Amino acid sequence: MILVLIVVDEEVFINMCLHYLASLAPQVRCVDLLELYDVKVSVKETGRRIVHGVTARLTKPGIYIVMGPNGAGKSSLANAVMGHEAYRVEGRILLDGQDITGLSTAERALRGLTLASQNPEEIEGVRVSEVFARIIKRFRGVESTAEALGLARELLETLGLPASMLNREYMVGMSGGERKKLELARVLAQKPKVALLDEPDSGVDVESLRLVANAVGRLVDEGSIVVLITHQPRLLHYLEPSEVYVMYNGRVVAVGGYELVERIENEGYGWAAQLARSAGAP
Amino acid sequence: MAGRGLSVKEAGMDKPLTDLSRDDIVEFSRKRGEPEWVMRRRLEAYEYLKSSPREPLIDGLLEKVTYRVFIEGLENPILSVSEAVEAARRLGVRPEEIEIIYSGFSVDIDNVMVKTTLKYLKSRGVVFTSMDDAVKRYPLVKDYAFRGLNPTLNRKTAYHVMLWSGGPFIYLPRGVRLPQPLQGVFIIGREGLGQTEHTLIVLENGAELHWIEGCTTPIALRYAVHLGGLEAFVMSGAKLYVTSINNWLGEVHHMPVKRVIVRGKQAYAELTSVAFRSTTSNTAPRIDVYGEGSKATIQNIGLYQGEQRVRGSPLLTLHAPRASGQVLNRTVVKDEAFEEFYGRIRAVKGAVGAVGYMSCNTLMLGERARSITVPAVESEEKNAELSHEASVGRISYNKLYYMALMGFSEEEATWMVVNGFFNPVVHKLPLDVQVEVRKIVELALLGH
């Protein structure tokens, strides 16, 4: 079938595309999904700038790796993209072509953007099942609680977590590894358009790395753009990244393929530091 | 629901309740047709009030109510049966379960389930009737009534005993366990002193009861005082659970008196209050554990808002060897509400091996809410172990941010956190009560 679209202007095109094409085939993308234009991030309290103008366009489902040493600004950038109140953001952040910089964190999440946090919070007295049921109903349009919980069990299983975890209080008294895995299952439950994963591999044993990689793969299978922040290449042995970004001192100093991962594995970040200096960093 | 002809001499009807004379009390009791012993208890209360100093927090509120308003409230409740049913439903009571005790009148709602239940209870030897009726018909009432809530216990109790009217009497014979909770709803249907109901519960050896009482108003009242009372006696091996839910509209001052006496060995008593709206609340529930190895819990969950002023002074006294118990207080204070908590656990000399534990946790919402917690543990017995812990916290930005990553707005996240905060107490309550607590929290925090 041939579709002829008479393009009046960009906005009309995007709307038509979103309404008609995307409903026919979930793989169809009408616009770049996440776009960052010259995004600068500073800490509100001190005024110190920690990200010095990042531009990136993530256009199709896949795994986008952000690597860099501690203090490169990776987590700050991710939290700034989510709208954390500690950061002041300059530049534009677009999700599905819409500027989201004025939206609250919850509104960003409802539009399909989320972050797997390095430090998931405990919610005392609230069971994992309740959190997951609410999320699955809201983000996946599931109406029955039984069906939502069925899916929740399946998502936990993807991460090697027992179904009995549903009865535990959310994140309360869990080990580091359990937290990381449950957090990824939570992100999966939201079926996000864009998932920012902030070091899902840190503090996870080798055995569990494969499970984390499974979850990332499943996110991509379900059509998500995955932005995977890490400073160790171990997890990447299990994944096929679409693109690799290397950050150093608040700048993206290199964009490329898997060869960048290998270079970091072999040489560390010394070369990135040099690139950052030549880009004007102190 | 006809009046009872309690017309009192016109002269002197406009004096405040704090200025009643001995003759007023005698006449009040006579008109109600009470036995002499009840009148004597009322007069003991009257004498105690005469001889003890005025307390602003109690007398100050009762001074605003005239004798006329009090009597008229008893004679002519402005509430219709359908209004009462509606108010009960708002407290989460299902229509088929409604049995309303209103100022001593048992509202007969023609429904099969209530009748069946009452018939079943009767066949097991259970007595479930109004106190007005019970003091006349059951001699055993005399052995218990106003002995826990002794009129000389304190000023508030004295006012209650002097002015009590209505309320249920529940008696469970030896070994009778009621699988379903019994439920009562007390409704203030009119301005002035709204309720002075007296609840008396007696559980014989091995009996088990869960009594749920809901207190509310059908409409926002301009001014009302709730001076209800509950006393209970728990014999060996018996188990008593009392859950009170308070959700008042308008200017209502909530100052009930409660006391449970655990007489028997290896028994258990639990007083739970779920406190929502009121203007002021001044509660001091007490449990005295006299039975060896018996246990007790006094617990409260509350969500205080607006300009609410709340003072809670629970007292758990362990009199017997190996008696144990806990006092738990979990409250959320929001807006400009102010909570004071003075929980106390005492181990009396001779309570060898007694164990007491108190835990107070407060969650503050907003910058202007205030809370004071002063827990006290006193041990006269060196071989008793009493402890307490307390925490005051707020919901951190990081928690709200984290929950926003899941798409929860600040209101939704707060609501979930508050529900979770109450959960350690709520999850053990009957399902109906759990559902109701959730609904009330939802209304308070989400506005729907």
PDB file of N, CA and C in Angstrom, chain A residues 18-54:
ATOM      1  N   LEU A  18       1.585  10.618  13.807  1.00  0.00           N
ATOM      2  CA  LEU A  18       1.376  10.033  15.129  1.00  0.00           C
ATOM      3  C   LEU A  18       0.028   9.343  15.214  1.00  0.00           C
ATOM      4  N   HIS A  19      -0.984   9.979  14.601  1.00  0.00           N
ATOM      5  CA  HIS A  19      -2.332   9.443  14.724  1.00  0.00           C
ATOM      6  C   HIS A  19      -2.587   8.228  13.864  1.00  0.00           C
ATOM      7  N   TYR A  20      -2.041   8.238  12.661  1.00  0.00           N
ATOM      8  CA  TYR A  20      -2.395   7.162  11.741  1.00  0.00           C
ATOM      9  C   TYR A  20      -1.329   6.087  11.633  1.00  0.00           C
ATOM     10  N   LEU A  21      -0.147   6.518  11.242  1.00  0.00           N
ATOM     11  CA  LEU A  21       0.882   5.517  10.980  1.00  0.00           C
ATOM     12  C   LEU A  21       1.310   4.767  12.239  1.00  0.00           C
ATOM     13  N   ALA A  22       1.548   5.557  13.263  1.00  0.00           N
ATOM     14  CA  ALA A  22       2.091   4.940  14.467  1.00  0.00           C
ATOM     15  C   ALA A  22       1.120   3.943  15.071  1.00  0.00           C
ATOM     16  N   SER A  23      -0.183   4.187  14.868  1.00  0.00           N
ATOM     17  CA  SER A  23      -1.144   3.240  15.417  1.00  0.00           C
ATOM     18  C   SER A  23      -1.185   1.956  14.594  1.00  0.00           C
ATOM     19  N   LEU A  24      -0.764   2.055  13.346  1.00  0.00           N
ATOM     20  CA  LEU A  24      -0.747   0.851  12.512  1.00  0.00           C
ATOM     21  C   LEU A  24       0.450  -0.031  12.838  1.00  0.00           C
ATOM     22  N   ALA A  25       1.583   0.604  13.017  1.00  0.00           N
ATOM     23  CA  ALA A  25       2.805  -0.166  13.281  1.00  0.00           C
ATOM     24  C   ALA A  25       3.627   0.540  14.346  1.00  0.00           C
ATOM     25  N   PRO A  26       3.778  -0.098  15.470  1.00  0.00           N
ATOM     26  CA  PRO A  26       4.471   0.564  16.586  1.00  0.00           C
ATOM     27  C   PRO A  26       5.911   0.942  16.254  1.00  0.00           C
ATOM     28  N   GLN A  27       6.494   0.264  15.254  1.00  0.00           N
ATOM     29  CA  GLN A  27       7.892   0.542  14.942  1.00  0.00           C
ATOM     30  C   GLN A  27       8.068   1.879  14.209  1.00  0.00           C
ATOM     31  N   VAL A  28       6.954   2.389  13.663  1.00  0.00           N
ATOM     32  CA  VAL A  28       7.066   3.630  12.899  1.00  0.00           C
ATOM     33  C   VAL A  28       7.346   4.792  13.837  1.00  0.00           C
ATOM     34  N   ARG A  29       8.386   5.547  13.560  1.00  0.00           N
ATOM     35  CA  ARG A  29       8.677   6.739  14.328  1.00  0.00           C
ATOM     36  C   ARG A  29       8.487   7.942  13.430  1.00  0.00           C
ATOM     37  N   CYS A  30       7.767   8.924  13.922  1.00  0.00           N
ATOM     38  CA  CYS A  30       7.447  10.065  13.080  1.00  0.00           C
ATOM     39  C   CYS A  30       8.447  11.189  13.245  1.00  0.00           C
ATOM     40  N   VAL A  31       9.080  11.231  14.421  1.00  0.00           N
ATOM     41  CA  VAL A  31      10.053  12.287  14.672  1.00  0.00           C
ATOM     42  C   VAL A  31      11.212  11.658  15.428  1.00  0.00           C
ATOM     43  N   ASP A  32      12.250  12.433  15.589  1.00  0.00           N
ATOM     44  CA  ASP A  32      13.325  11.994  16.467  1.00  0.00           C
ATOM     45  C   ASP A  32      12.740  11.854  17.855  1.00  0.00           C
ATOM     46  N   LEU A  33      13.054  10.793  18.566  1.00  0.00           N
ATOM     47  CA  LEU A  33      12.396  10.596  19.852  1.00  0.00           C
ATOM     48  C   LEU A  33      12.948  11.482  20.961  1.00  0.00           C
ATOM     49  N   LEU A  34      14.255  11.426  21.147  1.00  0.00           N
ATOM     50  CA  LEU A  34      14.818  12.318  22.171  1.00  0.00           C
ATOM     51  C   LEU A  34      15.882  13.186  21.522  1.00  0.00           C
ATOM     52  N   GLU A  35      15.708  14.476  21.658  1.00  0.00           N
ATOM     53  CA  GLU A  35      16.678  15.401  21.075  1.00  0.00           C
ATOM     54  C   GLU A  35      17.163  16.374  22.140  1.00  0.00           C
ATOM     55  N   LEU A  36      18.484  16.510  22.215  1.00  0.00           N
ATOM     56  CA  LEU A  36      19.087  17.485  23.124  1.00  0.00           C
ATOM     57  C   LEU A  36      19.840  18.498  22.266  1.00  0.00           C
ATOM     58  N   TYR A  37      19.507  19.773  22.442  1.00  0.00           N
ATOM     59  CA  TYR A  37      20.205  20.812  21.685  1.00  0.00           C
ATOM     60  C   TYR A  37      20.961  21.721  22.637  1.00  0.00           C
ATOM     61  N   ASP A  38      22.271  21.628  22.582  1.00  0.00           N
ATOM     62  CA  ASP A  38      23.158  22.483  23.365  1.00  0.00           C
ATOM     63  C   ASP A  38      22.704  22.552  24.826  1.00  0.00           C
ATOM     64  N   VAL A  39      22.491  21.403  25.428  1.00  0.00           N
ATOM     65  CA  VAL A  39      21.988  21.352  26.800  1.00  0.00           C
ATOM     66  C   VAL A  39      23.133  21.579  27.788  1.00  0.00           C
ATOM     67  N   LYS A  40      22.939  22.638  28.582  1.00  0.00           N
ATOM     68  CA  LYS A  40      23.923  22.949  29.630  1.00  0.00           C
ATOM     69  C   LYS A  40      23.247  22.766  30.976  1.00  0.00           C
ATOM     70  N   VAL A  41      23.969  22.181  31.892  1.00  0.00           N
ATOM     71  CA  VAL A  41      23.378  21.898  33.201  1.00  0.00           C
ATOM     72  C   VAL A  41      24.255  22.512  34.288  1.00  0.00           C
ATOM     73  N   SER A  42      23.632  23.294  35.177  1.00  0.00           N
ATOM     74  CA  SER A  42      24.395  23.748  36.348  1.00  0.00           C
ATOM     75  C   SER A  42      23.642  23.409  37.632  1.00  0.00           C
ATOM     76  N   VAL A  43      24.405  23.358  38.716  1.00  0.00           N
ATOM     77  CA  VAL A  43      23.816  23.082  40.025  1.00  0.00           C
ATOM     78  C   VAL A  43      23.228  24.394  40.541  1.00  0.00           C
ATOM     79  N   LYS A  44      21.934  24.376  40.828  1.00  0.00           N
ATOM     80  CA  LYS A  44      21.251  25.607  41.235  1.00  0.00           C
ATOM     81  C   LYS A  44      21.901  26.240  42.465  1.00  0.00           C
ATOM     82  N   GLU A  45      22.203  25.409  43.447  1.00  0.00           N
ATOM     83  CA  GLU A  45      22.648  25.935  44.723  1.00  0.00           C
ATOM     84  C   GLU A  45      23.986  26.670  44.617  1.00  0.00           C
ATOM     85  N   THR A  46      24.911  26.108  43.844  1.00  0.00           N
ATOM     86  CA  THR A  46      26.248  26.705  43.780  1.00  0.00           C
ATOM     87  C   THR A  46      26.458  27.484  42.487  1.00  0.00           C
ATOM     88  N   GLY A  47      25.637  27.231  41.494  1.00  0.00           N
ATOM     89  CA  GLY A  47      25.812  27.885  40.196  1.00  0.00           C
ATOM     90  C   GLY A  47      26.867  27.196  39.329  1.00  0.00           C
ATOM     91  N   ARG A  48      27.510  26.178  39.877  1.00  0.00           N
ATOM     92  CA  ARG A  48      28.572  25.498  39.136  1.00  0.00           C
ATOM     93  C   ARG A  48      28.010  24.729  37.933  1.00  0.00           C
ATOM     94  N   ARG A  49      28.639  24.961  36.774  1.00  0.00           N
ATOM     95  CA  ARG A  49      28.165  24.250  35.581  1.00  0.00           C
ATOM     96  C   ARG A  49      28.846  22.897  35.486  1.00  0.00           C
ATOM     97  N   ILE A  50      28.036  21.854  35.243  1.00  0.00           N
ATOM     98  CA  ILE A  50      28.641  20.523  35.186  1.00  0.00           C
ATOM     99  C   ILE A  50      28.459  19.848  33.829  1.00  0.00           C
ATOM    100  N   VAL A  51      27.535  20.348  33.023  1.00  0.00           N
ATOM    101  CA  VAL A  51      27.446  19.858  31.643  1.00  0.00           C
ATOM    102  C   VAL A  51      27.517  21.084  30.727  1.00  0.00           C
ATOM    103  N   HIS A  52      28.460  21.015  29.762  1.00  0.00           N
ATOM    104  CA  HIS A  52      28.782  22.226  28.996  1.00  0.00           C
ATOM    105  C   HIS A  52      28.244  22.166  27.574  1.00  0.00           C
ATOM    106  N   GLY A  53      26.982  21.917  27.391  1.00  0.00           N
ATOM    107  CA  GLY A  53      26.453  21.968  26.034  1.00  0.00           C
ATOM    108  C   GLY A  53      26.546  20.629  25.327  1.00  0.00           C
ATOM    109  N   VAL A  54      25.492  19.829  25.504  1.00  0.00           N
ATOM    110  CA  VAL A  54      25.453  18.517  24.843  1.00  0.00           C
ATOM    111  C   VAL A  54      24.360  18.533  23.783  1.00  0.00           C
TER     112      VAL A  54
END
